[in-house]
Short mmCIF file of C-alpha atoms in Angstrom, two decimals:
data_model
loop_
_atom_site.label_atom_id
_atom_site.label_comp_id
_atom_site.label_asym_id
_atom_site.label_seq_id
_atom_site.Cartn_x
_atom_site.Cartn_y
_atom_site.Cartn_z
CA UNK A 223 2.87 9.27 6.88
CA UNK A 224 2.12 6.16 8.70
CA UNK A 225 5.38 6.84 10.98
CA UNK A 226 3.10 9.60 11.64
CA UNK A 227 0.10 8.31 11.68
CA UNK A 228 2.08 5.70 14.36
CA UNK A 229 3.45 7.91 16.64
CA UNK A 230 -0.02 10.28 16.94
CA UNK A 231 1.69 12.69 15.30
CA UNK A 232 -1.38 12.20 12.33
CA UNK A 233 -4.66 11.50 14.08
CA UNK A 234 -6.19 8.84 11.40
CA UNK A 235 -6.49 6.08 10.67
CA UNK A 236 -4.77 4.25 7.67
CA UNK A 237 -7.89 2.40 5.99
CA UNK A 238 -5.90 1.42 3.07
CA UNK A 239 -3.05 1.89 0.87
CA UNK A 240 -3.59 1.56 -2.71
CA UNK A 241 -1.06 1.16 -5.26
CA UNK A 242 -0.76 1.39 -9.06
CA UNK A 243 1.90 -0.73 -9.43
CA UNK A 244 1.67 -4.39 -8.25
CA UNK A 245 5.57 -5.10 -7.09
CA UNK A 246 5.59 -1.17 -5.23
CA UNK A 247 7.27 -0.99 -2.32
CA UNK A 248 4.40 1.15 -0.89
CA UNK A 249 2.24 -1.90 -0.93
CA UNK A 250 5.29 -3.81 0.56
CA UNK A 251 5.77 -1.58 3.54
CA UNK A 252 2.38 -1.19 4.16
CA UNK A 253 2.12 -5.28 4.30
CA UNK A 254 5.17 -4.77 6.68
CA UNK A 255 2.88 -2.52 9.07
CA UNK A 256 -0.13 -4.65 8.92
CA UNK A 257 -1.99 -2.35 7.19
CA UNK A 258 -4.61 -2.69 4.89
CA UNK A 259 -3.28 -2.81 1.13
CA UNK A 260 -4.52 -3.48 -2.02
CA UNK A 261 -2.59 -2.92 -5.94
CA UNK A 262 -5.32 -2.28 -8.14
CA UNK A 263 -4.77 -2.14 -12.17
CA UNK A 264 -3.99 1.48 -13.86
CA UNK A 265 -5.73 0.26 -16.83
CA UNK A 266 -4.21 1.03 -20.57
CA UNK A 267 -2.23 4.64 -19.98
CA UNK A 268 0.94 5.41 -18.75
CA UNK A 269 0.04 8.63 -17.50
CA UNK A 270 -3.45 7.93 -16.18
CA UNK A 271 -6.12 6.14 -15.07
CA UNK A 272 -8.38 5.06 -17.48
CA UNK A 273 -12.27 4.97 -16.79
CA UNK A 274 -12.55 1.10 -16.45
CA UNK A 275 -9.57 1.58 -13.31
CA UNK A 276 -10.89 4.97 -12.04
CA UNK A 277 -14.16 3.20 -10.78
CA UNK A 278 -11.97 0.62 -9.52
CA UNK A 279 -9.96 3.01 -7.19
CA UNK A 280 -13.78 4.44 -6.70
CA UNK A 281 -14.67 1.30 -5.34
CA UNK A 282 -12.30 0.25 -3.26
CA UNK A 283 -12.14 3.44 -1.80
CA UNK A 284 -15.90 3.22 -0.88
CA UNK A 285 -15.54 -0.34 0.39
CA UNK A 286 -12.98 1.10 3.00
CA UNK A 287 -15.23 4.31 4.05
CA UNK A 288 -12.43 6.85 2.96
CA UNK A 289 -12.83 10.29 4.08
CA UNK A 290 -9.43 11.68 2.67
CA UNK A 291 -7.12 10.34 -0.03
CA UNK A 292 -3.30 11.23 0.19
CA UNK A 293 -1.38 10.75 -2.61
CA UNK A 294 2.12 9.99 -2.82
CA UNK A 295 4.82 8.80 -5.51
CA UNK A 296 0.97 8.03 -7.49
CA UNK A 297 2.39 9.26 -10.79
CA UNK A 298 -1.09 9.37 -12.88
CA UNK A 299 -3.41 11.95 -13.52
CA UNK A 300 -6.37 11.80 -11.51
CA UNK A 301 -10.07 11.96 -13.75
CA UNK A 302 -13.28 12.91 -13.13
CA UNK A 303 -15.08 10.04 -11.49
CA UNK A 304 -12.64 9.80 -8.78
CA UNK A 305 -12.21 14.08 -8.57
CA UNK A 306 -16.30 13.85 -8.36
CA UNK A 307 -16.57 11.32 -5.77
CA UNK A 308 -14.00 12.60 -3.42
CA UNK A 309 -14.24 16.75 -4.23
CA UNK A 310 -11.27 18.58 -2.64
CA UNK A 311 -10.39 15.68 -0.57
CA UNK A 312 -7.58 14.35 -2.35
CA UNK A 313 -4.41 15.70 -1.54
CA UNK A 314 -0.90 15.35 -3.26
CA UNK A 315 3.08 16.15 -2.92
CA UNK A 316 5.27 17.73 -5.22
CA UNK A 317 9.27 17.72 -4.70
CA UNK A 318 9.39 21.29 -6.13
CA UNK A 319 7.57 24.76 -5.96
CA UNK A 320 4.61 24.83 -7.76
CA UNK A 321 3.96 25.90 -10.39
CA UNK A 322 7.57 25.73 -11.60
CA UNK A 323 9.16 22.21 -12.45
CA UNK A 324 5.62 20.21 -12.92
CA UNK A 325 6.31 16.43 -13.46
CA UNK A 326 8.04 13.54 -12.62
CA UNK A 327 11.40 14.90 -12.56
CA UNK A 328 10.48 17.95 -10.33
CA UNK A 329 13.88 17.51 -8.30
CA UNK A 330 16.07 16.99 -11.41
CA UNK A 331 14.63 19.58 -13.00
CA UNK A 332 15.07 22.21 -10.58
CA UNK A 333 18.57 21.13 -9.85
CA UNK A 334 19.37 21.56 -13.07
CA UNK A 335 18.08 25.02 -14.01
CA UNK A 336 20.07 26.31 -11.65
CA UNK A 337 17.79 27.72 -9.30
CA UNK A 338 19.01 28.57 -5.91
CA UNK A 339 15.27 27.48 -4.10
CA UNK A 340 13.03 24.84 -4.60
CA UNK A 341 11.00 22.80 -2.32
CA UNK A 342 8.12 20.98 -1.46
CA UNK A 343 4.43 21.52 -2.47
CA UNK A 344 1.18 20.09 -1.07
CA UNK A 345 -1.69 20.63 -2.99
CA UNK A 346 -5.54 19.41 -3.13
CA UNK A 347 -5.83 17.35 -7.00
CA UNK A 348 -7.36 18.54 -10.20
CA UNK A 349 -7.62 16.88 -13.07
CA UNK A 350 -4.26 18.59 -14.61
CA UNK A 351 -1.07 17.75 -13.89
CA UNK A 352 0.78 19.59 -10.44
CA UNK A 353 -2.10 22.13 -10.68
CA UNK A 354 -4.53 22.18 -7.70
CA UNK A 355 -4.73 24.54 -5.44
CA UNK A 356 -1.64 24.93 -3.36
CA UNK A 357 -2.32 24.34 0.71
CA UNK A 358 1.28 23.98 1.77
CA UNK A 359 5.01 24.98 0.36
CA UNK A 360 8.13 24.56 2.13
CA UNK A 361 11.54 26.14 0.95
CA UNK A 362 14.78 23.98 0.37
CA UNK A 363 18.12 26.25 -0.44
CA UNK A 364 20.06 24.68 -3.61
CA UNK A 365 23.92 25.25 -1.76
CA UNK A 366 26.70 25.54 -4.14
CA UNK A 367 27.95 22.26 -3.22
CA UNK A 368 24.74 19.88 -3.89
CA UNK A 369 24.37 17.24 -5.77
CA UNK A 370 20.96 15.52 -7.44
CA UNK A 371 21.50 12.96 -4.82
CA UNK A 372 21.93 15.55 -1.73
CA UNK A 373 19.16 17.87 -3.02
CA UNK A 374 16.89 14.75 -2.98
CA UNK A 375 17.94 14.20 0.56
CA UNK A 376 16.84 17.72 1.36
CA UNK A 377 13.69 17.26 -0.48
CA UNK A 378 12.70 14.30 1.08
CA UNK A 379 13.71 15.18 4.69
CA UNK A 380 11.19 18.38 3.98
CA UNK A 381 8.37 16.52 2.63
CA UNK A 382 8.47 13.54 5.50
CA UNK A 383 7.84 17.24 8.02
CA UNK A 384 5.29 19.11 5.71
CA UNK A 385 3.13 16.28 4.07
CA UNK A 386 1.88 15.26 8.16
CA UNK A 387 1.41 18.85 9.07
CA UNK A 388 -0.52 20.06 5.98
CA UNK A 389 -2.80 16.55 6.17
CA UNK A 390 -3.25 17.77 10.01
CA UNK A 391 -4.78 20.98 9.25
CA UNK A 392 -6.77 19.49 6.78
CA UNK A 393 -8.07 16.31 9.28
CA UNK A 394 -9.04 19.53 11.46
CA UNK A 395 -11.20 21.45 9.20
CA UNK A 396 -8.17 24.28 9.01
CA UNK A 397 -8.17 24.74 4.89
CA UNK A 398 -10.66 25.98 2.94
CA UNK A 399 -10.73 26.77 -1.10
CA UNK A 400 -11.49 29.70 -2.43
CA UNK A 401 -11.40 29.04 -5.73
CA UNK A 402 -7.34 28.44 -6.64
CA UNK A 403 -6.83 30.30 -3.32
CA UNK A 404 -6.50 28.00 0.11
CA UNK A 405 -7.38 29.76 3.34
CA UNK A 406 -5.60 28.18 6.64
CA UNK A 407 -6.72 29.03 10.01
#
């Protein structure tokens, strides 16, 4: 994104880069790029914020003047008081289809069901799990020859291309929700 973001490709700006995890090397790169960044607690859950670190992420947010939050490797569920302060304005990535292979092992799990598709999803956050409503989905072919490592590749190759376009369209007013349905024009 901020290759992206960089090149003009991604007409933002990158206020700031928050991270859950205090060592991350998104905090490190974005340190690297001179750009604003900032870890920030997760609180007492593995899985999610809790309230005490939700209205911290609330906060910094608002002390940058964020107009659109992009997730991306943020493995936590995202609660209320930051859904309710940013409504359908906080977009995430998936490295599979949704709604099939939910989770942090989206790739893995895919790869080894068998399936001969997965791909990359780009969705605006709910409060669940991999369950917003879907803006963007991009198709990777599972070849006979892969491997974990080679579909990752794939995966990641696709989502560097469809995370910028899909946060494009919305930056231009492009999506709307209809309930679980997005419209794109």
């Amino acid at each position: 994104i901020a290759d992206a973001v960089a090149t003009g490709r991604v007409p933002v700006e990158i206020a700031l880069v928050l991270g859950d995890v205090e060592t991350s090397g998104i905090l490190e790169q974005a340190r690297r790029r001179n750009l604003p960044a900032r870890f920030v607690a997760p609180g007492k859950f593995r899985t999610k914020l809790d309230e005490d670190a939700e209205q911290a992420y609330v906060g910094a947010l608002r002390e940058a003047n964020i107009d659109l939050v992009v997730l991306a490797g943020f493995m936590r569920i995202v609660g209320n008081t930051l859904l309710d302060r940013f409504p359908n304005k906080i977009l995430n990535i998936h490295p599979a289809l949704l709604p099939s292979f939910k989770g942090v092992q989206g790739i893995q799990d895919a790869f080894e069901y068998g399936t001969k598709i997965t791909g990359v999803t780009v969705h605006f956050v709910d409060n669940k799990m991999d369950h917003g409503p879907i803006i963007a989905q991009g198709i990777v072919k599972i070849e006979d020859a892969d491997t974990l490592e080679s579909l990752e590749k794939k995966i990641h190759r696709l989502e560097h291309k469809l995370y910028p376009e899909t946060i494009n369209l919305v930056v231009e007013g492009k999506v709307k929700i209809d309930g679980r349905k997005v419209k794109i024009f």
